[in-house]
mmCIF file of C-alpha atoms and ligand atoms in Angstrom:
data_model
loop_
_atom_site.group_PDB
_atom_site.id
_atom_site.type_symbol
_atom_site.label_atom_id
_atom_site.label_comp_id
_atom_site.label_asym_id
_atom_site.label_seq_id
_atom_site.Cartn_x
_atom_site.Cartn_y
_atom_site.Cartn_z
ATOM 1 C CA MET A 185 -113.365 -52.296 -21.590
ATOM 2 C CA SER A 186 -114.340 -48.485 -22.577
ATOM 3 C CA LEU A 187 -111.630 -45.883 -21.207
ATOM 4 C CA GLU A 188 -113.528 -44.862 -18.195
ATOM 5 C CA GLU A 189 -113.279 -48.740 -17.082
ATOM 6 C CA ARG A 190 -109.844 -48.671 -17.852
ATOM 7 C CA LEU A 191 -109.330 -45.355 -15.773
ATOM 8 C CA ILE A 192 -111.025 -46.488 -12.832
ATOM 9 C CA GLU A 193 -109.239 -49.976 -12.893
ATOM 10 C CA TYR A 194 -105.867 -48.133 -12.852
ATOM 11 C CA PHE A 195 -107.001 -45.636 -9.997
ATOM 12 C CA LYS A 196 -108.044 -48.583 -7.916
ATOM 13 C CA TRP A 197 -104.099 -50.134 -8.547
ATOM 14 C CA PHE A 198 -102.518 -46.862 -7.317
ATOM 15 C CA HIS A 199 -104.925 -46.408 -4.776
ATOM 16 C CA GLN A 200 -103.925 -49.924 -3.384
ATOM 17 C CA ASN A 201 -100.405 -49.503 -3.679
ATOM 18 C CA PRO A 202 -99.368 -46.233 -2.073
ATOM 19 C CA GLU A 203 -95.569 -45.229 -1.887
ATOM 20 C CA LEU A 204 -94.123 -42.542 0.046
ATOM 21 C CA SER A 205 -92.106 -39.346 -1.303
ATOM 22 C CA TYR A 206 -88.897 -40.188 -3.571
ATOM 23 C CA GLU A 207 -90.287 -44.053 -2.996
ATOM 24 C CA GLU A 208 -92.351 -44.343 -5.846
ATOM 25 C CA TYR A 209 -90.673 -46.734 -7.612
ATOM 26 C CA GLU A 210 -93.554 -49.362 -8.186
ATOM 27 C CA THR A 211 -96.016 -46.240 -8.961
ATOM 28 C CA THR A 212 -93.563 -45.042 -11.783
ATOM 29 C CA GLU A 213 -93.048 -48.684 -13.235
ATOM 30 C CA ARG A 214 -97.149 -49.148 -13.210
ATOM 31 C CA ILE A 215 -97.284 -45.589 -14.797
ATOM 32 C CA ARG A 216 -94.769 -46.257 -17.846
ATOM 33 C CA GLY A 217 -96.513 -49.690 -18.423
ATOM 34 C CA ILE A 218 -99.673 -48.185 -18.865
ATOM 35 C CA LEU A 219 -98.436 -45.229 -21.410
ATOM 36 C CA GLU A 220 -96.512 -47.892 -23.287
ATOM 37 C CA GLU A 221 -99.851 -50.077 -23.410
ATOM 38 C CA GLU A 222 -101.611 -46.917 -24.596
ATOM 39 C CA LYS A 223 -98.609 -46.177 -26.901
ATOM 40 C CA ILE A 224 -97.962 -42.879 -25.338
ATOM 41 C CA GLU A 225 -94.318 -41.404 -25.650
ATOM 42 C CA ILE A 226 -92.508 -41.271 -22.621
ATOM 43 C CA LEU A 227 -89.682 -38.759 -22.407
ATOM 44 C CA PRO A 228 -86.072 -39.925 -21.500
ATOM 45 C CA CYS A 229 -85.007 -38.368 -18.336
ATOM 46 C CA SER A 230 -82.793 -39.000 -15.214
ATOM 47 C CA LEU A 231 -85.507 -39.203 -12.888
ATOM 48 C CA LYS A 232 -84.935 -41.907 -10.095
ATOM 49 C CA THR A 233 -89.026 -41.880 -9.504
ATOM 50 C CA GLY A 234 -91.435 -40.379 -11.761
ATOM 51 C CA LEU A 235 -91.443 -39.750 -15.134
ATOM 52 C CA VAL A 236 -92.768 -37.591 -17.771
ATOM 53 C CA ALA A 237 -95.121 -38.262 -20.799
ATOM 54 C CA ILE A 238 -95.073 -36.203 -23.850
ATOM 55 C CA VAL A 239 -97.946 -35.757 -26.719
ATOM 56 C CA ARG A 240 -96.671 -33.917 -30.056
ATOM 57 C CA GLY A 241 -99.389 -31.796 -31.651
ATOM 58 C CA LYS A 242 -99.860 -31.694 -35.515
ATOM 59 C CA ARG A 243 -99.984 -28.197 -35.681
ATOM 60 C CA LYS A 244 -98.186 -25.475 -34.365
ATOM 61 C CA GLY A 245 -98.564 -23.957 -30.530
ATOM 62 C CA PRO A 246 -96.850 -23.772 -27.342
ATOM 63 C CA VAL A 247 -95.162 -25.879 -24.886
ATOM 64 C CA GLN A 248 -97.456 -26.954 -22.007
ATOM 65 C CA ALA A 249 -97.103 -28.689 -19.054
ATOM 66 C CA LEU A 250 -99.651 -30.576 -16.968
ATOM 67 C CA ARG A 251 -98.472 -31.468 -13.362
ATOM 68 C CA CYS A 252 -99.705 -34.518 -11.737
ATOM 69 C CA ASP A 253 -98.321 -35.632 -8.306
ATOM 70 C CA ILE A 254 -97.924 -39.347 -7.619
ATOM 71 C CA ASP A 255 -96.734 -39.830 -3.994
ATOM 72 C CA GLY A 256 -98.859 -40.848 -1.047
ATOM 73 C CA LEU A 257 -98.778 -40.209 2.695
ATOM 74 C CA PRO A 258 -97.754 -42.215 5.857
ATOM 75 C CA ILE A 259 -101.434 -42.564 7.301
ATOM 76 C CA VAL A 260 -103.066 -45.900 8.373
ATOM 77 C CA GLU A 261 -106.126 -45.951 5.710
ATOM 78 C CA GLU A 262 -109.558 -46.414 7.292
ATOM 79 C CA THR A 263 -112.131 -45.993 4.442
ATOM 80 C CA GLY A 264 -113.071 -49.408 4.603
ATOM 81 C CA LEU A 265 -112.950 -49.371 0.615
ATOM 82 C CA SER A 266 -112.758 -52.666 -1.296
ATOM 83 C CA TYR A 267 -109.368 -51.535 -2.955
ATOM 84 C CA ALA A 268 -108.168 -50.007 0.181
ATOM 85 C CA SER A 269 -104.097 -49.644 0.697
ATOM 86 C CA ARG A 270 -102.357 -52.472 0.748
ATOM 87 C CA HIS A 271 -99.119 -51.292 2.138
ATOM 88 C CA LYS A 272 -99.752 -50.886 5.911
ATOM 89 C CA GLY A 273 -99.232 -47.390 7.124
ATOM 90 C CA LYS A 274 -99.298 -46.312 3.736
ATOM 91 C CA MET A 275 -102.551 -44.364 2.044
ATOM 92 C CA HIS A 276 -103.158 -42.091 -0.899
ATOM 93 C CA ALA A 277 -105.067 -39.888 1.658
ATOM 94 C CA CYS A 278 -104.348 -36.285 -0.889
ATOM 95 C CA GLY A 279 -106.058 -37.883 -3.832
ATOM 96 C CA HIS A 280 -102.564 -37.779 -5.794
ATOM 97 C CA ASP A 281 -104.000 -41.468 -7.040
ATOM 98 C CA PHE A 282 -106.500 -39.431 -8.837
ATOM 99 C CA HIS A 283 -104.237 -36.935 -9.690
ATOM 100 C CA THR A 284 -102.167 -39.935 -11.518
ATOM 101 C CA VAL A 285 -105.363 -41.476 -13.476
ATOM 102 C CA ALA A 286 -106.485 -38.076 -14.694
ATOM 103 C CA GLY A 287 -102.803 -37.092 -16.188
ATOM 104 C CA ILE A 288 -102.816 -40.514 -17.729
ATOM 105 C CA GLY A 289 -106.483 -40.436 -19.173
ATOM 106 C CA CYS A 290 -105.543 -36.911 -20.248
ATOM 107 C CA ALA A 291 -102.506 -38.172 -22.193
ATOM 108 C CA ILE A 292 -104.854 -41.097 -23.961
ATOM 109 C CA LEU A 293 -107.335 -38.293 -24.807
ATOM 110 C CA LEU A 294 -104.433 -35.962 -25.912
ATOM 111 C CA ASN A 295 -102.916 -38.653 -28.162
ATOM 112 C CA GLN A 296 -106.189 -39.412 -30.010
ATOM 113 C CA LYS A 297 -106.520 -36.004 -30.855
ATOM 114 C CA ARG A 298 -102.761 -35.097 -31.958
ATOM 115 C CA GLU A 299 -104.249 -34.106 -35.499
ATOM 116 C CA GLU A 300 -106.164 -31.332 -33.862
ATOM 117 C CA LEU A 301 -103.780 -30.495 -31.064
ATOM 118 C CA ALA A 302 -101.600 -27.454 -30.996
ATOM 119 C CA GLY A 303 -98.010 -27.321 -29.671
ATOM 120 C CA THR A 304 -96.794 -29.970 -27.400
ATOM 121 C CA VAL A 305 -97.890 -31.175 -23.925
ATOM 122 C CA LYS A 306 -95.733 -32.699 -21.103
ATOM 123 C CA ILE A 307 -97.452 -34.311 -18.383
ATOM 124 C CA LEU A 308 -95.375 -34.340 -15.299
ATOM 125 C CA PHE A 309 -96.144 -37.606 -12.964
ATOM 126 C CA GLN A 310 -93.892 -35.257 -10.157
ATOM 127 C CA PRO A 311 -92.605 -37.364 -7.249
ATOM 128 C CA GLY A 312 -92.501 -36.175 -3.723
ATOM 129 C CA GLU A 313 -95.032 -33.667 -3.686
ATOM 130 C CA GLU A 314 -95.772 -34.469 -0.006
ATOM 131 C CA SER A 315 -92.144 -33.545 0.744
ATOM 132 C CA SER A 316 -92.968 -29.681 -0.302
ATOM 133 C CA LEU A 317 -89.790 -30.156 -2.687
ATOM 134 C CA GLY A 318 -90.536 -32.983 -5.310
ATOM 135 C CA ALA A 319 -91.076 -30.095 -8.154
ATOM 136 C CA LEU A 320 -87.097 -29.312 -7.571
ATOM 137 C CA LYS A 321 -86.620 -32.880 -9.004
ATOM 138 C CA LEU A 322 -88.449 -32.288 -12.176
ATOM 139 C CA LEU A 323 -86.599 -28.710 -12.621
ATOM 140 C CA GLU A 324 -82.897 -30.264 -11.984
ATOM 141 C CA THR A 325 -83.723 -32.031 -15.338
ATOM 142 C CA ASP A 326 -84.067 -30.160 -18.827
ATOM 143 C CA VAL A 327 -87.790 -31.114 -19.209
ATOM 144 C CA MET A 328 -89.178 -27.561 -18.162
ATOM 145 C CA GLU A 329 -86.791 -25.894 -20.412
ATOM 146 C CA ASP A 330 -89.020 -25.251 -23.000
ATOM 147 C CA VAL A 331 -92.298 -25.006 -21.365
ATOM 148 C CA GLU A 332 -94.102 -21.927 -21.593
ATOM 149 C CA GLN A 333 -96.892 -22.638 -19.268
ATOM 150 C CA ILE A 334 -98.048 -24.997 -16.611
ATOM 151 C CA TRP A 335 -101.460 -26.373 -15.176
ATOM 152 C CA GLY A 336 -102.008 -28.406 -12.099
ATOM 153 C CA ILE A 337 -104.983 -29.731 -10.376
ATOM 154 C CA HIS A 338 -105.708 -30.984 -6.646
ATOM 155 C CA ALA A 339 -108.325 -33.320 -5.393
ATOM 156 C CA ASP A 340 -111.134 -30.883 -3.151
ATOM 157 C CA PRO A 341 -113.448 -32.803 -0.953
ATOM 158 C CA THR A 342 -115.286 -29.817 0.096
ATOM 159 C CA ASN A 343 -116.556 -29.909 -2.989
ATOM 160 C CA GLU A 344 -119.395 -32.096 -4.898
ATOM 161 C CA ALA A 345 -117.696 -34.305 -7.771
ATOM 162 C CA GLY A 346 -116.674 -32.562 -10.889
ATOM 163 C CA VAL A 347 -117.140 -29.303 -9.366
ATOM 164 C CA LEU A 348 -114.106 -26.737 -10.509
ATOM 165 C CA GLY A 349 -112.761 -24.101 -7.774
ATOM 166 C CA ILE A 350 -110.892 -21.746 -9.698
ATOM 167 C CA ARG A 351 -109.408 -18.238 -8.407
ATOM 168 C CA GLU A 352 -107.319 -15.922 -10.159
ATOM 169 C CA GLY A 353 -104.182 -14.667 -7.929
ATOM 170 C CA TYR A 354 -102.738 -16.466 -4.544
ATOM 171 C CA VAL A 355 -104.198 -19.707 -4.171
ATOM 172 C CA THR A 356 -101.998 -21.479 -1.632
ATOM 173 C CA ALA A 357 -99.201 -20.127 0.541
ATOM 174 C CA ALA A 358 -95.858 -19.771 1.141
ATOM 175 C CA VAL A 359 -94.559 -22.584 3.155
ATOM 176 C CA ASP A 360 -91.398 -21.873 5.643
ATOM 177 C CA ARG A 361 -90.378 -23.536 8.701
ATOM 178 C CA PHE A 362 -88.374 -22.513 11.646
ATOM 179 C CA VAL A 363 -86.680 -23.515 14.647
ATOM 180 C CA ILE A 364 -85.897 -21.637 17.593
ATOM 181 C CA ARG A 365 -83.499 -22.516 20.178
ATOM 182 C CA VAL A 366 -83.408 -20.562 23.700
ATOM 183 C CA THR A 367 -80.182 -20.830 25.620
ATOM 184 C CA GLY A 368 -80.290 -19.944 29.553
ATOM 185 C CA THR A 369 -78.185 -21.608 32.171
ATOM 186 C CA GLY A 370 -79.460 -24.599 33.877
ATOM 187 C CA CYS A 371 -79.744 -24.577 37.418
ATOM 188 C CA HIS A 372 -81.752 -26.468 40.462
ATOM 189 C CA GLY A 373 -85.558 -25.666 40.372
ATOM 190 C CA ALA A 374 -85.464 -24.640 43.923
ATOM 191 C CA HIS A 375 -82.804 -21.747 42.859
ATOM 192 C CA PRO A 376 -84.096 -20.137 39.650
ATOM 193 C CA ASP A 377 -81.911 -16.909 41.052
ATOM 194 C CA ASP A 378 -78.809 -19.406 40.646
ATOM 195 C CA GLY A 379 -79.428 -19.212 36.502
ATOM 196 C CA ILE A 380 -81.285 -18.158 33.508
ATOM 197 C CA ASP A 381 -84.391 -20.012 32.680
ATOM 198 C CA PRO A 382 -85.206 -20.283 29.074
ATOM 199 C CA ILE A 383 -88.834 -21.456 29.752
ATOM 200 C CA PRO A 384 -90.407 -18.053 30.821
ATOM 201 C CA ALA A 385 -88.250 -16.651 27.710
ATOM 202 C CA ALA A 386 -89.716 -19.159 25.501
ATOM 203 C CA ALA A 387 -93.051 -18.426 26.445
ATOM 204 C CA ALA A 388 -92.572 -15.053 25.824
ATOM 205 C CA VAL A 389 -90.953 -15.435 22.701
ATOM 206 C CA ILE A 390 -94.174 -17.447 21.600
ATOM 207 C CA LEU A 391 -96.583 -15.081 22.501
ATOM 208 C CA GLY A 392 -94.446 -12.263 20.765
ATOM 209 C CA LEU A 393 -94.081 -14.096 17.479
ATOM 210 C CA GLN A 394 -97.850 -13.677 17.424
ATOM 211 C CA THR A 395 -97.541 -10.023 17.335
ATOM 212 C CA ILE A 396 -96.172 -10.305 14.339
ATOM 213 C CA VAL A 397 -99.233 -11.132 12.322
ATOM 214 C CA SER A 398 -101.403 -8.540 14.292
ATOM 215 C CA ARG A 399 -98.576 -5.742 14.056
ATOM 216 C CA ASN A 400 -96.222 -5.610 11.429
ATOM 217 C CA ILE A 401 -98.213 -7.305 8.352
ATOM 218 C CA ASN A 402 -100.838 -5.726 6.448
ATOM 219 C CA ALA A 403 -104.296 -6.399 8.002
ATOM 220 C CA PHE A 404 -105.589 -7.438 4.260
ATOM 221 C CA HIS A 405 -102.645 -9.632 3.750
ATOM 222 C CA PRO A 406 -103.198 -13.321 4.697
ATOM 223 C CA ALA A 407 -99.945 -14.593 7.195
ATOM 224 C CA LEU A 408 -99.766 -16.824 9.808
ATOM 225 C CA VAL A 409 -97.390 -18.387 12.462
ATOM 226 C CA SER A 410 -97.887 -21.559 14.395
ATOM 227 C CA VAL A 411 -95.295 -22.790 16.971
ATOM 228 C CA THR A 412 -96.215 -26.770 17.015
ATOM 229 C CA LYS A 413 -93.663 -27.877 19.045
ATOM 230 C CA VAL A 414 -91.852 -27.034 22.371
ATOM 231 C CA GLU A 415 -89.391 -29.180 24.016
ATOM 232 C CA ALA A 416 -87.633 -28.321 26.834
ATOM 233 C CA GLY A 417 -85.958 -29.889 30.210
ATOM 234 C CA ASN A 418 -86.111 -33.537 31.313
ATOM 235 C CA THR A 419 -87.195 -33.875 34.784
ATOM 236 C CA TRP A 420 -89.411 -31.725 37.183
ATOM 237 C CA ASN A 421 -86.558 -30.315 39.725
ATOM 238 C CA VAL A 422 -84.133 -28.909 37.194
ATOM 239 C CA ILE A 423 -84.073 -25.970 35.226
ATOM 240 C CA PRO A 424 -82.911 -26.689 31.833
ATOM 241 C CA GLU A 425 -80.521 -25.009 29.725
ATOM 242 C CA THR A 426 -82.258 -24.910 26.180
ATOM 243 C CA ALA A 427 -85.769 -24.771 24.920
ATOM 244 C CA LEU A 428 -86.527 -25.574 21.641
ATOM 245 C CA MET A 429 -89.519 -24.302 19.668
ATOM 246 C CA GLU A 430 -90.347 -25.098 15.957
ATOM 247 C CA GLY A 431 -93.227 -24.450 13.847
ATOM 248 C CA THR A 432 -94.533 -22.832 10.435
ATOM 249 C CA VAL A 433 -94.993 -19.310 8.779
ATOM 250 C CA ARG A 434 -97.307 -19.238 6.162
ATOM 251 C CA THR A 435 -97.575 -15.747 4.163
ATOM 252 C CA MET A 436 -98.750 -15.072 0.267
ATOM 253 C CA SER A 437 -96.478 -12.375 -0.865
ATOM 254 C CA ARG A 438 -93.006 -12.295 -1.359
ATOM 255 C CA GLU A 439 -92.316 -9.006 0.822
ATOM 256 C CA ASP A 440 -94.694 -10.397 3.756
ATOM 257 C CA ARG A 441 -92.295 -13.471 3.700
ATOM 258 C CA SER A 442 -89.140 -11.852 3.947
ATOM 259 C CA LEU A 443 -90.652 -9.246 6.884
ATOM 260 C CA PHE A 444 -91.632 -12.437 8.601
ATOM 261 C CA GLU A 445 -88.120 -13.736 8.760
ATOM 262 C CA LYS A 446 -86.713 -10.714 10.039
ATOM 263 C CA ARG A 447 -89.014 -9.765 12.386
ATOM 264 C CA MET A 448 -89.130 -13.321 13.719
ATOM 265 C CA ARG A 449 -85.377 -12.981 14.259
ATOM 266 C CA GLU A 450 -85.753 -9.538 15.911
ATOM 267 C CA VAL A 451 -88.365 -10.693 18.291
ATOM 268 C CA ALA A 452 -86.676 -14.182 19.334
ATOM 269 C CA GLU A 453 -83.280 -12.584 19.928
ATOM 270 C CA ASN A 454 -84.165 -9.756 21.589
ATOM 271 C CA THR A 455 -87.116 -11.315 24.197
ATOM 272 C CA ALA A 456 -84.482 -13.915 25.119
ATOM 273 C CA LYS A 457 -82.091 -11.171 25.678
ATOM 274 C CA ALA A 458 -84.732 -9.217 28.020
ATOM 275 C CA TYR A 459 -84.762 -12.397 30.020
ATOM 276 C CA GLY A 460 -81.037 -12.751 30.383
ATOM 277 C CA GLY A 461 -80.816 -15.685 27.873
ATOM 278 C CA GLN A 462 -80.040 -15.625 23.969
ATOM 279 C CA ALA A 463 -82.416 -17.066 21.026
ATOM 280 C CA GLU A 464 -81.290 -18.500 17.590
ATOM 281 C CA LEU A 465 -83.628 -18.689 14.798
ATOM 282 C CA GLU A 466 -82.874 -21.289 11.797
ATOM 283 C CA TRP A 467 -84.962 -20.366 8.932
ATOM 284 C CA PHE A 468 -86.182 -23.161 6.558
ATOM 285 C CA PRO A 469 -87.661 -21.622 3.288
ATOM 286 C CA GLY A 470 -89.945 -24.452 1.301
ATOM 287 C CA PRO A 471 -92.333 -23.673 -1.506
ATOM 288 C CA ALA A 472 -93.789 -20.187 -2.619
ATOM 289 C CA ALA A 473 -97.089 -19.188 -2.649
ATOM 290 C CA THR A 474 -98.981 -20.518 -5.457
ATOM 291 C CA TYR A 475 -100.496 -17.671 -8.204
ATOM 292 C CA ASN A 476 -103.080 -18.511 -10.743
ATOM 293 C CA ASP A 477 -102.201 -16.329 -13.765
ATOM 294 C CA GLY A 478 -105.400 -14.290 -15.134
ATOM 295 C CA GLU A 479 -105.366 -15.271 -18.498
ATOM 296 C CA MET A 480 -105.089 -19.283 -17.930
ATOM 297 C CA VAL A 481 -107.856 -18.646 -15.227
ATOM 298 C CA HIS A 482 -110.215 -17.205 -18.048
ATOM 299 C CA LYS A 483 -109.077 -20.246 -19.972
ATOM 300 C CA SER A 484 -109.895 -22.607 -17.642
ATOM 301 C CA ILE A 485 -112.979 -21.457 -17.027
ATOM 302 C CA GLN A 486 -114.094 -21.108 -21.031
ATOM 303 C CA ALA A 487 -113.164 -24.844 -20.938
ATOM 304 C CA ALA A 488 -115.151 -25.634 -18.137
ATOM 305 C CA GLU A 489 -118.208 -24.340 -19.782
ATOM 306 C CA LYS A 490 -117.166 -26.227 -22.855
ATOM 307 C CA CYS A 491 -117.359 -29.129 -20.659
ATOM 308 C CA GLY A 492 -120.520 -28.220 -18.770
ATOM 309 C CA LEU A 493 -118.612 -28.258 -15.367
ATOM 310 C CA LEU A 494 -119.825 -26.009 -12.767
ATOM 311 C CA VAL A 495 -117.354 -23.224 -11.480
ATOM 312 C CA VAL A 496 -117.196 -21.955 -8.269
ATOM 313 C CA PRO A 497 -114.717 -19.608 -6.798
ATOM 314 C CA GLU A 498 -112.160 -21.142 -4.893
ATOM 315 C CA GLU A 499 -111.008 -19.484 -1.463
ATOM 316 C CA SER A 500 -106.955 -19.378 -1.173
ATOM 317 C CA SER A 501 -105.619 -21.504 1.146
ATOM 318 C CA MET A 502 -102.892 -21.514 3.799
ATOM 319 C CA GLY A 503 -101.588 -24.853 2.824
ATOM 320 C CA GLY A 504 -99.151 -25.086 0.508
ATOM 321 C CA ASP A 505 -98.048 -26.815 -2.805
ATOM 322 C CA ASP A 506 -94.598 -27.184 -4.579
ATOM 323 C CA PHE A 507 -96.217 -26.622 -7.895
ATOM 324 C CA SER A 508 -94.990 -23.009 -6.865
ATOM 325 C CA PHE A 509 -91.579 -23.766 -7.937
ATOM 326 C CA TYR A 510 -92.573 -24.250 -11.540
ATOM 327 C CA GLU A 511 -93.813 -20.872 -11.484
ATOM 328 C CA LYS A 512 -90.587 -19.303 -10.858
ATOM 329 C CA LYS A 513 -90.023 -18.693 -14.722
ATOM 330 C CA ILE A 514 -93.435 -19.349 -16.271
ATOM 331 C CA PRO A 515 -97.122 -18.913 -15.602
ATOM 332 C CA GLY A 516 -99.059 -21.406 -14.020
ATOM 333 C CA CYS A 517 -102.902 -22.168 -12.896
ATOM 334 C CA TYR A 518 -103.822 -24.662 -10.142
ATOM 335 C CA ILE A 519 -107.440 -25.921 -9.920
ATOM 336 C CA LYS A 520 -109.296 -27.656 -7.217
ATOM 337 C CA VAL A 521 -111.195 -30.414 -8.440
ATOM 338 C CA GLY A 522 -114.453 -31.403 -6.256
ATOM 339 C CA THR A 523 -113.968 -35.161 -5.564
ATOM 340 C CA GLY A 524 -117.213 -35.475 -3.372
ATOM 341 C CA LYS A 525 -118.277 -33.907 -0.027
ATOM 342 C CA GLY A 526 -116.221 -36.001 2.773
ATOM 343 C CA ALA A 527 -113.405 -36.316 5.265
ATOM 344 C CA ALA A 528 -110.435 -33.692 4.362
ATOM 345 C CA ILE A 529 -107.320 -34.604 2.676
ATOM 346 C CA HIS A 530 -104.617 -36.369 4.571
ATOM 347 C CA GLN A 531 -107.349 -38.053 7.150
ATOM 348 C CA PRO A 532 -107.584 -41.985 7.275
ATOM 349 C CA ASN A 533 -110.759 -41.831 5.711
ATOM 350 C CA PHE A 534 -110.443 -39.370 2.820
ATOM 351 C CA GLN A 535 -111.705 -40.835 -0.597
ATOM 352 C CA VAL A 536 -112.568 -39.667 -4.334
ATOM 353 C CA ASP A 537 -115.658 -40.360 -6.414
ATOM 354 C CA GLN A 538 -114.522 -42.458 -8.654
ATOM 355 C CA GLY A 539 -117.187 -40.647 -11.169
ATOM 356 C CA VAL A 540 -114.827 -37.597 -11.176
ATOM 357 C CA ILE A 541 -111.734 -39.160 -13.258
ATOM 358 C CA LEU A 542 -113.019 -39.440 -16.807
ATOM 359 C CA PRO A 543 -114.991 -35.938 -16.745
ATOM 360 C CA THR A 544 -111.296 -34.715 -15.252
ATOM 361 C CA ALA A 545 -109.471 -36.395 -17.573
ATOM 362 C CA GLY A 546 -111.556 -34.995 -20.583
ATOM 363 C CA TYR A 547 -111.639 -31.629 -19.034
ATOM 364 C CA LEU A 548 -108.011 -31.250 -18.694
ATOM 365 C CA THR A 549 -107.728 -32.481 -22.430
ATOM 366 C CA GLU A 550 -110.271 -29.423 -23.147
ATOM 367 C CA LEU A 551 -108.118 -26.967 -21.666
ATOM 368 C CA LEU A 552 -105.025 -28.173 -23.398
ATOM 369 C CA MET A 553 -106.537 -28.285 -26.543
ATOM 370 C CA GLN A 554 -107.498 -24.740 -26.471
ATOM 371 C CA TYR A 555 -104.683 -22.890 -28.472
HETATM 372 NI NI1 NI B 895 -101.795 -33.109 -2.299
#
């Protein structure tokens, strides 16, 4: 069987057997089995799910990492594919099955070219990306200690198969979650004057929050706040005591991120106060924005030219990726790989064009061998 046929067979297996964040036990065992069969070294490490493959080049060079995430999503698949998910309610709807086989393919090719490879490549099969925090599991081990730079890919259904979206600078946003609780005093719905209604206060807070984007953040800086959940009261004739709001803030720069948190607290607390109530904001920081290093972007375009792949400028996204946790200490580059135009990621009919698997593995190999 050719390498392409093997990779497609692996891909179908991963697609059929999606597992959610931190439950990727079967997936991990399958990756381990394939790597062992292909005689690729696996680094011993303390991960419960996920694993790290290593290819040691015969020439001197840097230690590089390639991140491939491996988890699926809690989505009921509707693609109708012959190799659709066998796990009801779980689906590889973000292309992490593709990332996994592209990583395996790259490991196989690099292993064949060890004589020419300069330095060492660690291929991280990372768990829990969809939780936004899976990268931290790898950072808790010592695997990343000697790594000098890191590469990542992501499936992109807005581009034709094999077209690469590459951009210097910020590519994905910082992802923060917040909860605001507005407290008033409950009373009869017919006598609002007897209490402090938290609902109009919460409504004013929601509108006020949007002015942070329009009035406090530099107009040239991407930033947004979405209140995605509002909860208050449980019947029609009682004014409740509290109103709860939850949502997400997306920013690119570190300064905007901390400014946003500070202003949200001020707007929530002072607006609620103006209505006679109180507000409390809880802030749950997620990954920072992903930033593509200029030098690495240059290399990634060069490698694409060598492989005859088309590169288009990538738009930055207000979505997030925990890839940025790796970039706290080392430079990184995150490349979008066109997987054929179709349904968006995280949708029940998202799918990856199989024809993109081998060229992506070949491209990543070219990329990692440029040193
Ligand atoms: Ni993803």
